[in-house]
Amino acid sequence: MTEPTVDRSELFLSFNRRKMIALLGIVIVVGAIGLAILLTPSGPAWRTVSRASLIPVAIAIIVAVQMSLRGRRWAPDSPEVRMAMQDEWWKTNMDRASRIALVVVLLSQYPLAWLFGLIMSDLPQPRPSFAMAFATITLGAVTQLGLFLYFDRES
Amino acid sequence: MGVRNTMKVERAKRDLTQAHLAAMAGVTRRSINAIEAGRMVPSVLLALKIARALGISVEEIFSLDDALEHRL
């Protein structure tokens, strides 16, 4: 009686891991594009970046959708999903990743302020602030997702 | 991590796979694997569930490791 739930929870975990890898890829791509747009003031370079930005975003979305479709539909209240979501190893890894990501985000504020203050000192005011916010969000999300995937790897 | 366990031995005695024990305790196989490898100390609730699944007491599975024992 327990075997199907075990198999399905393993399937769900590997599906969930693939989804998180796709999400990490999307966050990196969107973060890089957003920063490139913010760092490049309006002009030919900005127009090129904004036009080219659609290609990797489209690729990332297509890949994510395909990966999702390859998995089956998971009911949130199904036993295997509940087992995986309440799993202590999963929670432990997510907590560890969140704690480290918080520290990384806090420690990066001062260097980021210096970096964006120097790089974008000639730009109008809202732009450097937005760039720093964007960099902080991207850094936090990438750190958390990346560390979770690292901690959660099969050893 | 401060706690040692005999889970692998007890599981082997009962001819249970990690997946079976995980299903009996209501967790994933990865949790069982992490506990056996000493990478995770389970909560009291999970320790009790594992003990119940194996049919023995928590103390028979989990104990303080030597370094921690000497400090107490």
Short mmCIF file of C-alpha atoms in Angstrom, two decimals:
data_model
loop_
_atom_site.label_atom_id
_atom_site.label_comp_id
_atom_site.label_asym_id
_atom_site.label_seq_id
_atom_site.Cartn_x
_atom_site.Cartn_y
_atom_site.Cartn_z
CA MET A 1 0.00 0.00 0.00
CA THR A 2 2.87 2.36 0.77
CA GLU A 3 4.95 1.67 -2.34
CA PRO A 4 2.98 3.85 -4.82
CA THR A 5 3.11 6.85 -2.43
CA VAL A 6 6.87 6.37 -2.03
CA ASP A 7 7.40 6.24 -5.79
CA ARG A 8 5.12 9.20 -6.40
CA SER A 9 6.76 11.30 -3.69
CA GLU A 10 10.16 10.58 -5.28
CA LEU A 11 8.71 11.56 -8.65
CA PHE A 12 7.27 14.73 -7.18
CA LEU A 13 10.60 15.62 -5.55
CA SER A 14 12.54 15.20 -8.76
CA PHE A 15 9.89 17.14 -10.67
CA ASN A 16 10.02 19.89 -8.05
CA ARG A 17 13.81 19.98 -8.32
CA ARG A 18 13.63 20.38 -12.11
CA LYS A 19 11.14 23.19 -11.62
CA MET A 20 13.47 24.95 -9.18
CA ILE A 21 16.42 24.61 -11.57
CA ALA A 22 14.29 26.19 -14.31
CA LEU A 23 13.25 28.95 -11.90
CA LEU A 24 16.90 29.58 -11.01
CA GLY A 25 17.71 29.89 -14.71
CA ILE A 26 14.83 32.31 -15.25
CA VAL A 27 15.85 34.44 -12.25
CA ILE A 28 19.45 34.64 -13.51
CA VAL A 29 18.38 35.54 -17.05
CA VAL A 30 15.77 38.10 -15.99
CA GLY A 31 18.14 39.58 -13.39
CA ALA A 32 20.95 39.93 -15.91
CA ILE A 33 18.66 41.50 -18.48
CA GLY A 34 17.10 43.86 -15.96
CA LEU A 35 20.51 45.01 -14.75
CA ALA A 36 21.76 45.40 -18.33
CA ILE A 37 18.78 47.58 -19.16
CA LEU A 38 19.18 49.67 -16.01
CA LEU A 39 22.94 50.03 -16.43
CA THR A 40 22.65 51.11 -20.05
CA PRO A 41 21.01 54.51 -20.38
CA SER A 42 18.44 55.10 -23.13
CA GLY A 43 20.14 55.00 -26.51
CA PRO A 44 21.25 52.47 -29.11
CA ALA A 45 22.76 50.13 -26.53
CA TRP A 46 19.62 50.18 -24.40
CA ARG A 47 17.44 49.53 -27.46
CA THR A 48 19.62 46.57 -28.47
CA VAL A 49 19.55 45.11 -24.99
CA SER A 50 15.81 45.54 -24.63
CA ARG A 51 15.19 43.94 -28.02
CA ALA A 52 17.64 41.08 -27.44
CA SER A 53 16.24 40.57 -23.96
CA LEU A 54 13.11 39.03 -25.39
CA ILE A 55 15.02 36.06 -26.83
CA PRO A 56 16.47 34.56 -23.61
CA VAL A 57 13.28 35.34 -21.70
CA ALA A 58 11.27 33.51 -24.34
CA ILE A 59 13.70 30.58 -24.28
CA ALA A 60 13.57 30.39 -20.48
CA ILE A 61 9.77 30.46 -20.46
CA ILE A 62 9.51 27.79 -23.18
CA VAL A 63 11.97 25.54 -21.33
CA ALA A 64 10.14 26.03 -18.02
CA VAL A 65 6.76 25.27 -19.59
CA GLN A 66 8.10 22.18 -21.34
CA MET A 67 9.68 20.90 -18.15
CA SER A 68 6.44 21.48 -16.29
CA LEU A 69 4.41 19.66 -18.92
CA ARG A 70 6.72 16.69 -18.82
CA GLY A 71 5.75 16.27 -15.19
CA ARG A 72 2.25 15.22 -14.26
CA ARG A 73 -0.31 17.40 -12.58
CA TRP A 74 0.05 17.28 -8.82
CA ALA A 75 -2.91 17.89 -6.57
CA PRO A 76 -1.74 19.99 -3.62
CA ASP A 77 -3.62 17.80 -1.14
CA SER A 78 -2.37 14.48 -2.53
CA PRO A 79 -0.44 12.33 -0.02
CA GLU A 80 2.86 12.46 -1.93
CA VAL A 81 2.78 16.26 -2.24
CA ARG A 82 1.90 16.66 1.45
CA MET A 83 4.64 14.20 2.41
CA ALA A 84 7.22 16.06 0.33
CA MET A 85 6.18 19.52 1.52
CA GLN A 86 6.20 18.51 5.19
CA ASP A 87 9.45 16.63 4.83
CA GLU A 88 12.02 17.60 7.46
CA TRP A 89 15.02 17.33 5.13
CA TRP A 90 13.29 19.62 2.61
CA LYS A 91 12.40 22.13 5.35
CA THR A 92 15.88 21.96 6.89
CA ASN A 93 17.52 22.69 3.54
CA MET A 94 15.11 25.51 2.76
CA ASP A 95 15.72 27.07 6.20
CA ARG A 96 19.50 26.82 5.80
CA ALA A 97 19.35 28.33 2.32
CA SER A 98 17.06 31.16 3.54
CA ARG A 99 19.33 32.01 6.47
CA ILE A 100 22.46 32.15 4.32
CA ALA A 101 20.65 34.12 1.60
CA LEU A 102 19.56 36.67 4.20
CA VAL A 103 23.15 37.08 5.43
CA VAL A 104 24.44 37.37 1.84
CA VAL A 105 21.84 40.02 1.03
CA LEU A 106 22.64 42.01 4.19
CA LEU A 107 26.40 41.80 3.70
CA SER A 108 26.15 42.75 0.04
CA GLN A 109 24.36 46.04 0.67
CA TYR A 110 27.45 48.10 1.41
CA PRO A 111 29.54 46.79 -1.53
CA LEU A 112 26.53 47.13 -3.83
CA ALA A 113 25.98 50.71 -2.70
CA TRP A 114 29.61 51.48 -3.50
CA LEU A 115 29.47 49.61 -6.80
CA PHE A 116 26.33 51.28 -8.08
CA GLY A 117 27.35 54.63 -6.66
CA LEU A 118 30.56 54.50 -8.69
CA ILE A 119 29.25 52.89 -11.87
CA MET A 120 26.10 54.93 -12.12
CA SER A 121 27.17 58.19 -10.57
CA ASP A 122 26.45 60.03 -13.83
CA LEU A 123 22.92 58.67 -14.21
CA PRO A 124 19.72 60.36 -13.07
CA GLN A 125 18.76 59.41 -9.52
CA PRO A 126 16.03 56.77 -9.66
CA ARG A 127 18.07 54.52 -11.95
CA PRO A 128 20.94 53.61 -9.55
CA SER A 129 18.44 52.93 -6.76
CA PHE A 130 16.39 50.65 -9.00
CA ALA A 131 19.53 48.88 -10.20
CA MET A 132 20.64 48.25 -6.63
CA ALA A 133 17.18 46.97 -5.68
CA PHE A 134 17.17 44.72 -8.73
CA ALA A 135 20.66 43.41 -7.95
CA THR A 136 19.67 42.73 -4.33
CA ILE A 137 16.53 40.82 -5.29
CA THR A 138 18.39 38.79 -7.92
CA LEU A 139 21.28 38.03 -5.57
CA GLY A 140 18.93 36.94 -2.78
CA ALA A 141 16.80 34.75 -5.03
CA VAL A 142 19.79 33.17 -6.79
CA THR A 143 21.56 32.50 -3.48
CA GLN A 144 18.50 30.91 -1.92
CA LEU A 145 17.58 28.77 -4.91
CA GLY A 146 21.18 27.81 -5.65
CA LEU A 147 21.97 26.86 -2.07
CA PHE A 148 18.74 24.92 -1.70
CA LEU A 149 19.53 22.92 -4.83
CA TYR A 150 23.05 22.33 -3.56
CA PHE A 151 21.95 21.19 -0.08
CA ASP A 152 19.15 19.09 -1.51
CA ARG A 153 21.32 17.23 -4.02
CA GLU A 154 21.34 13.45 -3.89
CA SER A 155 24.55 12.35 -2.14
CA MET B 1 25.99 16.74 14.84
CA GLY B 2 25.88 15.72 18.51
CA VAL B 3 23.54 12.77 18.06
CA ARG B 4 24.41 9.30 16.83
CA ASN B 5 21.88 6.77 15.70
CA THR B 6 21.53 3.08 14.99
CA MET B 7 18.79 3.53 12.45
CA LYS B 8 20.63 1.81 9.63
CA VAL B 9 21.31 -1.26 11.77
CA GLU B 10 17.77 -1.43 13.10
CA ARG B 11 16.37 -0.99 9.62
CA ALA B 12 18.61 -3.74 8.25
CA LYS B 13 17.53 -6.09 11.06
CA ARG B 14 13.96 -5.69 9.91
CA ASP B 15 14.89 -5.98 6.24
CA LEU B 16 13.36 -2.60 5.47
CA THR B 17 14.49 -0.29 2.68
CA GLN B 18 14.91 3.43 3.28
CA ALA B 19 11.88 4.01 1.09
CA HIS B 20 9.72 1.64 3.16
CA LEU B 21 10.79 3.16 6.45
CA ALA B 22 10.20 6.62 5.01
CA ALA B 23 6.66 5.67 4.02
CA MET B 24 6.01 4.19 7.45
CA ALA B 25 7.27 7.35 9.16
CA GLY B 26 5.52 9.68 6.72
CA VAL B 27 8.63 11.38 5.33
CA THR B 28 10.62 11.12 2.13
CA ARG B 29 13.48 8.68 1.59
CA ARG B 30 15.88 11.63 1.51
CA SER B 31 15.08 12.45 5.14
CA ILE B 32 15.82 8.89 6.22
CA ASN B 33 19.02 8.95 4.17
CA ALA B 34 20.12 12.27 5.73
CA ILE B 35 19.42 11.02 9.28
CA GLU B 36 21.29 7.76 8.71
CA ALA B 37 24.25 9.63 7.25
CA GLY B 38 24.29 11.96 10.27
CA ARG B 39 23.56 15.02 8.16
CA MET B 40 20.32 15.80 9.97
CA VAL B 41 19.04 15.43 13.52
CA PRO B 42 15.30 14.70 13.34
CA SER B 43 12.69 16.54 15.36
CA VAL B 44 11.19 14.82 18.39
CA LEU B 45 8.05 14.11 16.38
CA LEU B 46 9.95 12.44 13.55
CA ALA B 47 12.17 10.53 15.99
CA LEU B 48 9.04 9.17 17.67
CA LYS B 49 7.50 8.23 14.32
CA ILE B 50 10.67 6.41 13.27
CA ALA B 51 10.85 4.61 16.62
CA ARG B 52 7.23 3.56 16.31
CA ALA B 53 7.79 2.37 12.74
CA LEU B 54 10.75 0.27 13.88
CA GLY B 55 8.90 -0.93 16.97
CA ILE B 56 11.55 0.19 19.47
CA SER B 57 12.08 3.15 21.78
CA VAL B 58 13.68 6.42 20.70
CA GLU B 59 16.61 5.85 23.08
CA GLU B 60 17.43 2.59 21.35
CA ILE B 61 17.88 4.48 18.09
CA PHE B 62 19.21 7.90 19.07
CA SER B 63 21.81 8.77 21.68
CA LEU B 64 24.16 11.66 22.45
CA ASP B 65 27.56 11.28 20.84
CA ASP B 66 30.64 10.87 23.07
CA ALA B 67 31.86 14.47 22.85
CA LEU B 68 28.48 15.86 23.88
CA GLU B 69 28.05 13.20 26.54
CA HIS B 70 31.34 14.20 28.21
CA ARG B 71 30.41 17.86 28.22
CA LEU B 72 27.20 17.21 30.13
#
